[in-house]
mmCIF file of C-alpha atoms in Angstrom:
data_model
loop_
_atom_site.group_PDB
_atom_site.id
_atom_site.type_symbol
_atom_site.label_atom_id
_atom_site.label_comp_id
_atom_site.label_asym_id
_atom_site.label_seq_id
_atom_site.Cartn_x
_atom_site.Cartn_y
_atom_site.Cartn_z
ATOM 1 C CA MET I 249 -36.795 -3.455 2.122
ATOM 2 C CA LEU I 250 -38.015 -7.096 1.443
ATOM 3 C CA SER I 251 -38.021 -7.551 -1.868
ATOM 4 C CA VAL I 252 -34.491 -6.341 -2.197
ATOM 5 C CA ILE I 253 -33.457 -9.234 -0.077
ATOM 6 C CA VAL I 254 -35.042 -11.201 -1.782
ATOM 7 C CA ARG I 255 -34.037 -9.903 -5.196
ATOM 8 C CA SER I 256 -30.192 -9.570 -4.204
ATOM 9 C CA ALA I 257 -30.381 -13.210 -2.988
ATOM 10 C CA LEU I 258 -31.171 -15.798 -5.188
ATOM 11 C CA THR I 259 -29.564 -18.251 -5.221
ATOM 12 C CA LYS I 260 -28.066 -20.051 -8.191
ATOM 13 C CA TYR I 261 -27.035 -23.880 -8.480
ATOM 14 C CA ARG I 262 -26.982 -26.645 -10.792
ATOM 15 C CA GLY I 263 -28.420 -24.044 -13.538
ATOM 16 C CA SER I 264 -32.174 -24.237 -11.962
ATOM 17 C CA TRP I 265 -32.788 -20.640 -9.859
ATOM 18 C CA LEU I 266 -34.714 -20.404 -6.955
ATOM 19 C CA PRO I 267 -36.092 -17.177 -5.093
ATOM 20 C CA ILE I 268 -34.558 -16.964 -1.525
ATOM 21 C CA GLN I 269 -38.129 -16.029 -0.046
ATOM 22 C CA ALA I 270 -39.625 -19.177 -0.853
ATOM 23 C CA ALA I 271 -36.139 -21.390 0.446
ATOM 24 C CA VAL I 272 -36.889 -19.384 3.671
ATOM 25 C CA ARG I 273 -40.233 -20.627 3.606
ATOM 26 C CA ALA I 274 -39.633 -24.052 2.905
ATOM 27 C CA MET I 275 -37.179 -23.925 5.876
ATOM 28 C CA SER I 276 -40.034 -23.167 8.122
ATOM 29 C CA SER I 277 -41.403 -25.521 10.771
ATOM 30 C CA SER I 278 -44.446 -24.623 11.218
ATOM 31 C CA GLY I 279 -45.537 -28.592 11.024
ATOM 32 C CA GLY I 280 -43.374 -28.952 14.255
ATOM 33 C CA PRO I 281 -40.539 -31.635 14.823
ATOM 34 C CA THR I 282 -39.354 -34.695 11.979
ATOM 35 C CA PRO I 283 -39.989 -37.982 13.106
ATOM 36 C CA PRO I 284 -38.328 -39.863 14.373
ATOM 37 C CA TYR I 285 -36.786 -36.708 16.288
ATOM 38 C CA THR I 286 -39.137 -34.726 18.544
ATOM 39 C CA THR I 287 -36.624 -31.914 18.846
ATOM 40 C CA LEU I 288 -35.381 -31.135 16.028
ATOM 41 C CA ALA I 289 -37.413 -30.487 12.523
ATOM 42 C CA ILE I 290 -35.538 -31.576 9.444
ATOM 43 C CA SER I 291 -35.866 -29.543 6.308
ATOM 44 C CA HIS I 292 -33.979 -29.575 2.766
ATOM 45 C CA PRO I 293 -34.556 -26.171 1.068
ATOM 46 C CA THR I 294 -32.537 -26.213 -1.458
ATOM 47 C CA GLU I 295 -30.511 -28.856 -3.680
ATOM 48 C CA SER I 296 -27.754 -30.321 -1.093
ATOM 49 C CA VAL I 297 -28.682 -28.102 1.823
ATOM 50 C CA THR I 298 -29.996 -29.314 5.407
ATOM 51 C CA HIS I 299 -31.678 -27.264 7.465
ATOM 52 C CA VAL I 300 -31.432 -28.238 11.355
ATOM 53 C CA GLU I 301 -33.632 -26.541 13.705
ATOM 54 C CA LEU I 302 -33.823 -26.573 17.448
ATOM 55 C CA HIS I 303 -37.595 -26.798 17.501
ATOM 56 C CA ARG I 304 -38.956 -26.622 21.048
ATOM 57 C CA PRO I 305 -40.484 -22.770 20.878
ATOM 58 C CA GLU I 306 -42.744 -23.388 23.746
ATOM 59 C CA LYS I 307 -40.005 -24.296 25.770
ATOM 60 C CA ARG I 308 -37.534 -21.511 24.276
ATOM 61 C CA ASN I 309 -35.241 -24.543 22.521
ATOM 62 C CA ALA I 310 -34.277 -25.186 25.934
ATOM 63 C CA MET I 311 -32.102 -28.955 25.652
ATOM 64 C CA ASN I 312 -33.631 -32.070 27.211
ATOM 65 C CA LYS I 313 -32.485 -35.389 27.176
ATOM 66 C CA ALA I 314 -33.871 -36.233 23.802
ATOM 67 C CA PHE I 315 -32.279 -32.966 22.699
ATOM 68 C CA TRP I 316 -28.765 -34.321 23.035
ATOM 69 C CA ARG I 317 -29.558 -38.079 21.914
ATOM 70 C CA GLU I 318 -30.940 -36.662 18.552
ATOM 71 C CA MET I 319 -28.043 -34.155 17.575
ATOM 72 C CA VAL I 320 -25.796 -37.024 17.214
ATOM 73 C CA GLU I 321 -28.287 -39.227 15.527
ATOM 74 C CA CYS I 322 -28.860 -36.176 13.608
ATOM 75 C CA PHE I 323 -25.443 -35.189 12.167
ATOM 76 C CA ASN I 324 -24.245 -38.847 12.155
ATOM 77 C CA GLU I 325 -26.980 -39.235 9.290
ATOM 78 C CA ILE I 326 -25.943 -36.081 7.793
ATOM 79 C CA ALA I 327 -22.469 -36.886 7.842
ATOM 80 C CA GLU I 328 -23.059 -40.068 5.590
ATOM 81 C CA ASP I 329 -25.605 -38.167 3.346
ATOM 82 C CA PRO I 330 -23.988 -38.193 -0.023
ATOM 83 C CA ASP I 331 -26.910 -35.554 -1.039
ATOM 84 C CA CYS I 332 -26.158 -33.031 1.780
ATOM 85 C CA ARG I 333 -22.832 -30.770 0.989
ATOM 86 C CA VAL I 334 -23.843 -27.917 3.571
ATOM 87 C CA VAL I 335 -25.883 -27.889 6.994
ATOM 88 C CA VAL I 336 -27.681 -24.744 8.301
ATOM 89 C CA VAL I 337 -29.077 -24.622 12.129
ATOM 90 C CA SER I 338 -31.271 -22.481 13.442
ATOM 91 C CA GLY I 339 -33.728 -21.948 16.552
ATOM 92 C CA ALA I 340 -37.730 -21.939 15.992
ATOM 93 C CA GLY I 341 -39.598 -19.453 17.929
ATOM 94 C CA LYS I 342 -38.711 -16.392 19.502
ATOM 95 C CA THR I 343 -35.064 -17.008 20.376
ATOM 96 C CA PHE I 344 -32.160 -19.488 19.438
ATOM 97 C CA THR I 345 -32.332 -21.585 22.718
ATOM 98 C CA ALA I 346 -32.342 -21.046 26.521
ATOM 99 C CA GLY I 347 -29.771 -23.781 26.949
ATOM 100 C CA ILE I 348 -30.078 -26.494 29.205
ATOM 101 C CA ASP I 349 -33.658 -27.648 30.431
ATOM 102 C CA LEU I 350 -32.627 -28.182 34.213
ATOM 103 C CA MET I 351 -35.737 -29.450 34.832
ATOM 104 C CA ASP I 352 -35.584 -32.447 32.642
ATOM 105 C CA MET I 353 -32.096 -33.057 32.955
ATOM 106 C CA ALA I 354 -32.492 -32.666 36.835
ATOM 107 C CA SER I 355 -31.956 -36.540 37.595
ATOM 108 C CA ASP I 356 -28.869 -37.064 35.328
ATOM 109 C CA VAL I 357 -27.024 -34.145 36.904
ATOM 110 C CA LEU I 358 -28.535 -34.062 40.873
ATOM 111 C CA GLN I 359 -29.128 -37.890 40.935
ATOM 112 C CA PRO I 360 -26.495 -39.514 39.549
ATOM 113 C CA GLN I 361 -26.216 -43.657 39.985
ATOM 114 C CA GLY I 362 -23.310 -45.522 41.914
ATOM 115 C CA ASP I 363 -22.667 -47.392 44.799
ATOM 116 C CA ASP I 364 -19.693 -45.512 46.117
ATOM 117 C CA VAL I 365 -17.770 -42.387 45.138
ATOM 118 C CA ALA I 366 -15.971 -43.996 42.887
ATOM 119 C CA ARG I 367 -18.736 -45.508 40.836
ATOM 120 C CA ILE I 368 -20.704 -42.578 41.126
ATOM 121 C CA SER I 369 -17.884 -40.384 39.370
ATOM 122 C CA TRP I 370 -17.445 -42.649 36.805
ATOM 123 C CA ASN I 371 -21.111 -42.694 35.963
ATOM 124 C CA ILE I 372 -20.790 -39.054 35.673
ATOM 125 C CA ARG I 373 -18.048 -38.353 34.158
ATOM 126 C CA LYS I 374 -19.880 -41.375 31.198
ATOM 127 C CA THR I 375 -22.579 -39.028 31.339
ATOM 128 C CA ILE I 376 -20.332 -35.854 30.630
ATOM 129 C CA ALA I 377 -18.806 -37.439 28.015
ATOM 130 C CA ARG I 378 -21.863 -38.290 26.134
ATOM 131 C CA TYR I 379 -23.564 -34.667 26.293
ATOM 132 C CA GLN I 380 -19.905 -33.558 25.030
ATOM 133 C CA GLU I 381 -20.417 -35.754 21.891
ATOM 134 C CA THR I 382 -23.863 -33.650 21.127
ATOM 135 C CA PHE I 383 -21.831 -30.658 20.336
ATOM 136 C CA SER I 384 -18.375 -32.599 19.109
ATOM 137 C CA VAL I 385 -20.367 -34.519 16.612
ATOM 138 C CA ILE I 386 -21.081 -31.049 14.394
ATOM 139 C CA GLU I 387 -17.687 -30.365 14.667
ATOM 140 C CA LYS I 388 -16.599 -34.160 13.186
ATOM 141 C CA CYS I 389 -19.626 -34.026 10.654
ATOM 142 C CA PRO I 390 -16.917 -33.287 7.152
ATOM 143 C CA LYS I 391 -20.167 -30.918 5.498
ATOM 144 C CA PRO I 392 -19.711 -27.340 6.719
ATOM 145 C CA VAL I 393 -22.316 -25.705 9.601
ATOM 146 C CA VAL I 394 -23.653 -22.687 9.561
ATOM 147 C CA VAL I 395 -25.208 -21.866 12.712
ATOM 148 C CA ALA I 396 -28.055 -18.324 12.551
ATOM 149 C CA VAL I 397 -29.029 -16.995 16.123
ATOM 150 C CA HIS I 398 -31.739 -14.739 16.776
ATOM 151 C CA GLY I 399 -32.572 -13.878 20.024
ATOM 152 C CA ALA I 400 -30.934 -15.462 23.150
ATOM 153 C CA CYS I 401 -28.303 -18.274 22.695
ATOM 154 C CA VAL I 402 -27.379 -19.241 26.396
ATOM 155 C CA GLY I 403 -25.312 -21.709 28.074
ATOM 156 C CA GLY I 404 -25.100 -24.840 26.221
ATOM 157 C CA GLY I 405 -26.319 -22.529 23.372
ATOM 158 C CA VAL I 406 -22.598 -21.230 23.553
ATOM 159 C CA ASP I 407 -21.773 -24.509 23.834
ATOM 160 C CA LEU I 408 -23.459 -25.776 20.256
ATOM 161 C CA ILE I 409 -22.568 -22.378 18.217
ATOM 162 C CA THR I 410 -18.858 -22.709 19.127
ATOM 163 C CA ALA I 411 -18.537 -26.144 17.281
ATOM 164 C CA CYS I 412 -20.143 -24.834 14.044
ATOM 165 C CA ASP I 413 -18.044 -23.543 11.172
ATOM 166 C CA ILE I 414 -19.833 -20.345 10.729
ATOM 167 C CA ARG I 415 -21.684 -18.176 13.204
ATOM 168 C CA LEU I 416 -23.940 -15.500 11.571
ATOM 169 C CA CYS I 417 -27.093 -13.917 14.321
ATOM 170 C CA THR I 418 -29.675 -10.897 14.487
ATOM 171 C CA GLN I 419 -29.159 -7.428 15.972
ATOM 172 C CA ASP I 420 -31.274 -8.661 18.783
ATOM 173 C CA ALA I 421 -28.933 -12.110 19.847
ATOM 174 C CA TRP I 422 -27.359 -12.138 22.860
ATOM 175 C CA PHE I 423 -24.576 -14.808 23.971
ATOM 176 C CA GLN I 424 -24.261 -15.951 27.940
ATOM 177 C CA VAL I 425 -21.880 -18.576 29.157
ATOM 178 C CA LYS I 426 -24.460 -19.106 31.101
ATOM 179 C CA GLU I 427 -22.839 -21.779 33.981
ATOM 180 C CA VAL I 428 -21.040 -20.175 36.649
ATOM 181 C CA ASP I 429 -24.233 -18.834 37.646
ATOM 182 C CA ILE I 430 -25.643 -22.251 38.298
ATOM 183 C CA GLY I 431 -23.236 -23.572 40.305
ATOM 184 C CA LEU I 432 -20.647 -25.518 37.515
ATOM 185 C CA ALA I 433 -18.154 -24.828 35.008
ATOM 186 C CA ALA I 434 -19.142 -25.235 31.992
ATOM 187 C CA ASP I 435 -18.151 -28.858 30.422
ATOM 188 C CA VAL I 436 -19.439 -29.647 26.906
ATOM 189 C CA GLY I 437 -17.123 -27.525 24.772
ATOM 190 C CA THR I 438 -17.865 -23.897 25.601
ATOM 191 C CA LEU I 439 -14.402 -23.541 27.541
ATOM 192 C CA GLN I 440 -12.082 -25.739 25.148
ATOM 193 C CA ARG I 441 -13.239 -24.036 21.756
ATOM 194 C CA LEU I 442 -14.161 -20.411 22.462
ATOM 195 C CA PRO I 443 -10.850 -19.331 23.114
ATOM 196 C CA LYS I 444 -9.656 -20.556 19.956
ATOM 197 C CA VAL I 445 -12.920 -18.704 17.962
ATOM 198 C CA ILE I 446 -12.237 -15.441 19.943
ATOM 199 C CA GLY I 447 -9.017 -14.001 19.873
ATOM 200 C CA SER I 448 -9.212 -12.451 23.307
ATOM 201 C CA ARG I 449 -8.153 -14.252 25.912
ATOM 202 C CA SER I 450 -9.443 -11.826 28.327
ATOM 203 C CA LEU I 451 -12.697 -11.881 27.041
ATOM 204 C CA VAL I 452 -13.123 -15.379 27.145
ATOM 205 C CA ASN I 453 -12.359 -15.173 30.820
ATOM 206 C CA GLU I 454 -14.677 -12.223 31.223
ATOM 207 C CA LEU I 455 -17.452 -13.770 29.690
ATOM 208 C CA ALA I 456 -16.562 -17.154 31.233
ATOM 209 C CA LEU I 457 -16.114 -15.930 34.727
ATOM 210 C CA THR I 458 -19.079 -13.596 35.332
ATOM 211 C CA ALA I 459 -21.864 -15.223 33.239
ATOM 212 C CA ARG I 460 -22.132 -11.281 31.386
ATOM 213 C CA LYS I 461 -24.383 -11.414 28.136
ATOM 214 C CA LEU I 462 -22.582 -10.346 24.953
ATOM 215 C CA TYR I 463 -24.480 -8.732 22.699
ATOM 216 C CA ALA I 464 -24.313 -8.560 18.737
ATOM 217 C CA ASP I 465 -22.140 -5.940 18.185
ATOM 218 C CA GLU I 466 -19.519 -6.927 19.891
ATOM 219 C CA ALA I 467 -19.676 -10.715 19.590
ATOM 220 C CA LYS I 468 -19.085 -9.516 15.374
ATOM 221 C CA SER I 469 -15.806 -7.367 16.363
ATOM 222 C CA SER I 470 -14.828 -10.332 18.932
ATOM 223 C CA GLY I 471 -15.073 -12.697 15.912
ATOM 224 C CA LEU I 472 -17.533 -15.050 17.525
ATOM 225 C CA VAL I 473 -19.743 -14.199 14.698
ATOM 226 C CA SER I 474 -19.139 -13.438 11.026
ATOM 227 C CA ARG I 475 -22.038 -11.239 9.958
ATOM 228 C CA VAL I 476 -25.089 -9.296 11.692
ATOM 229 C CA PHE I 477 -28.565 -9.063 10.052
ATOM 230 C CA ALA I 478 -31.307 -6.868 10.949
ATOM 231 C CA ASP I 479 -33.803 -9.738 11.893
ATOM 232 C CA LYS I 480 -34.579 -13.438 11.546
ATOM 233 C CA GLU I 481 -35.602 -13.328 8.185
ATOM 234 C CA ALA I 482 -32.678 -11.562 6.790
ATOM 235 C CA LEU I 483 -30.734 -13.837 8.765
ATOM 236 C CA MET I 484 -32.295 -16.845 7.651
ATOM 237 C CA ALA I 485 -32.194 -15.401 3.733
ATOM 238 C CA GLY I 486 -28.465 -14.757 4.164
ATOM 239 C CA ALA I 487 -27.685 -17.958 5.491
ATOM 240 C CA LEU I 488 -29.249 -20.074 2.996
ATOM 241 C CA GLU I 489 -27.973 -17.681 0.421
ATOM 242 C CA MET I 490 -23.998 -18.720 1.963
ATOM 243 C CA ALA I 491 -24.673 -22.417 1.893
ATOM 244 C CA GLY I 492 -25.785 -21.972 -1.173
ATOM 245 C CA GLU I 493 -22.256 -20.530 -2.215
ATOM 246 C CA ILE I 494 -20.783 -23.044 -0.429
ATOM 247 C CA ALA I 495 -22.781 -26.149 -2.138
ATOM 248 C CA GLY I 496 -21.919 -24.977 -5.144
ATOM 249 C CA ARG I 497 -18.129 -25.737 -4.683
ATOM 250 C CA SER I 498 -16.565 -29.089 -5.166
ATOM 251 C CA PRO I 499 -17.680 -31.741 -1.554
ATOM 252 C CA VAL I 500 -14.166 -32.700 -2.289
ATOM 253 C CA ALA I 501 -12.608 -29.388 -2.021
ATOM 254 C CA VAL I 502 -15.139 -28.142 0.516
ATOM 255 C CA GLN I 503 -15.053 -31.353 3.104
ATOM 256 C CA GLY I 504 -11.156 -31.483 2.609
ATOM 257 C CA THR I 505 -11.277 -28.053 3.593
ATOM 258 C CA LYS I 506 -13.131 -28.405 6.795
ATOM 259 C CA ILE I 507 -11.178 -31.255 7.838
ATOM 260 C CA ASN I 508 -7.795 -29.715 7.321
ATOM 261 C CA LEU I 509 -8.850 -26.295 9.253
ATOM 262 C CA ILE I 510 -10.063 -27.916 12.352
ATOM 263 C CA TYR I 511 -6.823 -30.486 12.435
ATOM 264 C CA SER I 512 -4.438 -27.367 11.609
ATOM 265 C CA ARG I 513 -6.364 -25.539 14.500
ATOM 266 C CA ASP I 514 -5.156 -27.875 17.035
ATOM 267 C CA HIS I 515 -1.557 -28.627 15.586
ATOM 268 C CA SER I 516 1.232 -27.297 15.266
ATOM 269 C CA VAL I 517 2.002 -25.501 11.428
ATOM 270 C CA ALA I 518 4.646 -28.180 10.788
ATOM 271 C CA GLU I 519 2.207 -30.724 11.674
ATOM 272 C CA GLY I 520 -0.818 -29.258 9.656
ATOM 273 C CA LEU I 521 1.171 -28.869 6.347
ATOM 274 C CA ASP I 522 2.215 -32.517 6.552
ATOM 275 C CA TYR I 523 -0.932 -33.528 7.088
ATOM 276 C CA MET I 524 -2.284 -31.287 4.170
ATOM 277 C CA ALA I 525 0.361 -32.809 2.024
ATOM 278 C CA THR I 526 -0.605 -36.392 2.958
ATOM 279 C CA TRP I 527 -4.292 -35.491 2.556
ATOM 280 C CA ASN I 528 -4.035 -34.032 -1.252
ATOM 281 C CA MET I 529 -1.755 -36.763 -2.215
ATOM 282 C CA SER I 530 -4.723 -38.364 -3.120
ATOM 283 C CA MET I 531 -7.405 -35.869 -3.036
ATOM 284 C CA LEU I 532 -5.923 -33.696 -6.161
ATOM 285 C CA GLN I 533 -6.207 -36.990 -8.087
ATOM 286 C CA THR I 534 -10.178 -36.276 -7.963
ATOM 287 C CA GLN I 535 -11.589 -34.510 -11.633
ATOM 288 C CA ASP I 536 -13.337 -32.121 -9.692
ATOM 289 C CA VAL I 537 -9.815 -29.948 -9.790
ATOM 290 C CA MET I 538 -9.844 -30.202 -13.652
ATOM 291 C CA LYS I 539 -13.545 -29.109 -14.158
ATOM 292 C CA SER I 540 -13.258 -26.252 -11.605
ATOM 293 C CA ALA I 541 -9.853 -24.661 -13.654
ATOM 294 C CA GLN I 542 -11.666 -25.231 -17.291
ATOM 295 C CA ALA I 543 -15.037 -23.983 -15.686
ATOM 296 C CA SER I 544 -12.484 -20.409 -14.391
ATOM 297 C CA MET I 545 -10.490 -20.719 -17.578
ATOM 298 C CA GLU I 546 -13.926 -20.419 -19.183
ATOM 299 C CA LYS I 547 -15.381 -17.488 -16.781
ATOM 300 C CA GLN I 548 -18.251 -19.571 -15.388
ATOM 301 C CA SER I 549 -19.121 -19.862 -11.722
ATOM 302 C CA PRO I 550 -17.964 -23.220 -9.779
ATOM 303 C CA LYS I 551 -22.349 -23.566 -9.678
ATOM 304 C CA THR I 552 -22.449 -24.388 -13.215
ATOM 305 C CA ILE I 553 -20.689 -27.398 -12.559
ATOM 306 C CA ALA I 554 -22.155 -31.340 -11.976
ATOM 307 C CA PHE I 555 -20.057 -32.726 -9.392
ATOM 308 C CA SER I 556 -20.315 -35.849 -8.372
ATOM 309 C CA LYS I 557 -21.776 -37.348 -4.832
ATOM 310 C CA LEU I 558 -19.170 -37.837 -2.070
#
């Protein structure tokens, strides 16, 4: 079965063929986190694709203080990296993430600083805003982000994946908006983004208010994920194949598409159309349009075109 997956998922980019099996091996982070990070492993499995792996497998990739800071640093760097066109996010070990590391984060949450209620509240607000940026930075990154979920995706994990552009998972994956079980309302993105990801407001309310688990089949039928794979190996091969397809297109077109999709999600149709017209009055002047049109007329794949870096 694996040989079929490998043969069918060969990725061609700029004339060079790389077996997906070898690329998936390159995504493995057996060496541990990538310095200077202590919770993330960064690799480049194929040209123009950056792999960001949550890497605290011994803690089920629980999100400690370092993680919240390092994700911002990592994605700010990726956003400015002209060699990166697509990002794949996954988790090391047996699960995607167990969510917030309560033991490590307790001091920020349970022991806020301040001389009175006003000052304590002000400091708590700053802390929450800083944590929100950990996932908002994914959405702000102009490079499309494909997230590959296996096993559990709990609490902060749902905040993370709803900020990504494409969500894939394994058959054994499950999702849980856990916050009400620990006495708080989710405050770093789930309540704001999940209703725009899943079409059913009733289902969103049910998940957020009961903290029940959402399994892979229901996640797909509800629109939380777009594809379900048999196991993690097939998942990573599928994620890398999809990333390769995106990376083979014009970065001007791809990044402009992501930015305008997010803008249109949060604005009226009329506002979205106006923003799009303003956007493309300059972006249509790229050489990528003529290169892509010529390749299409010659019945060639966009992946054969040498697009300039962006």
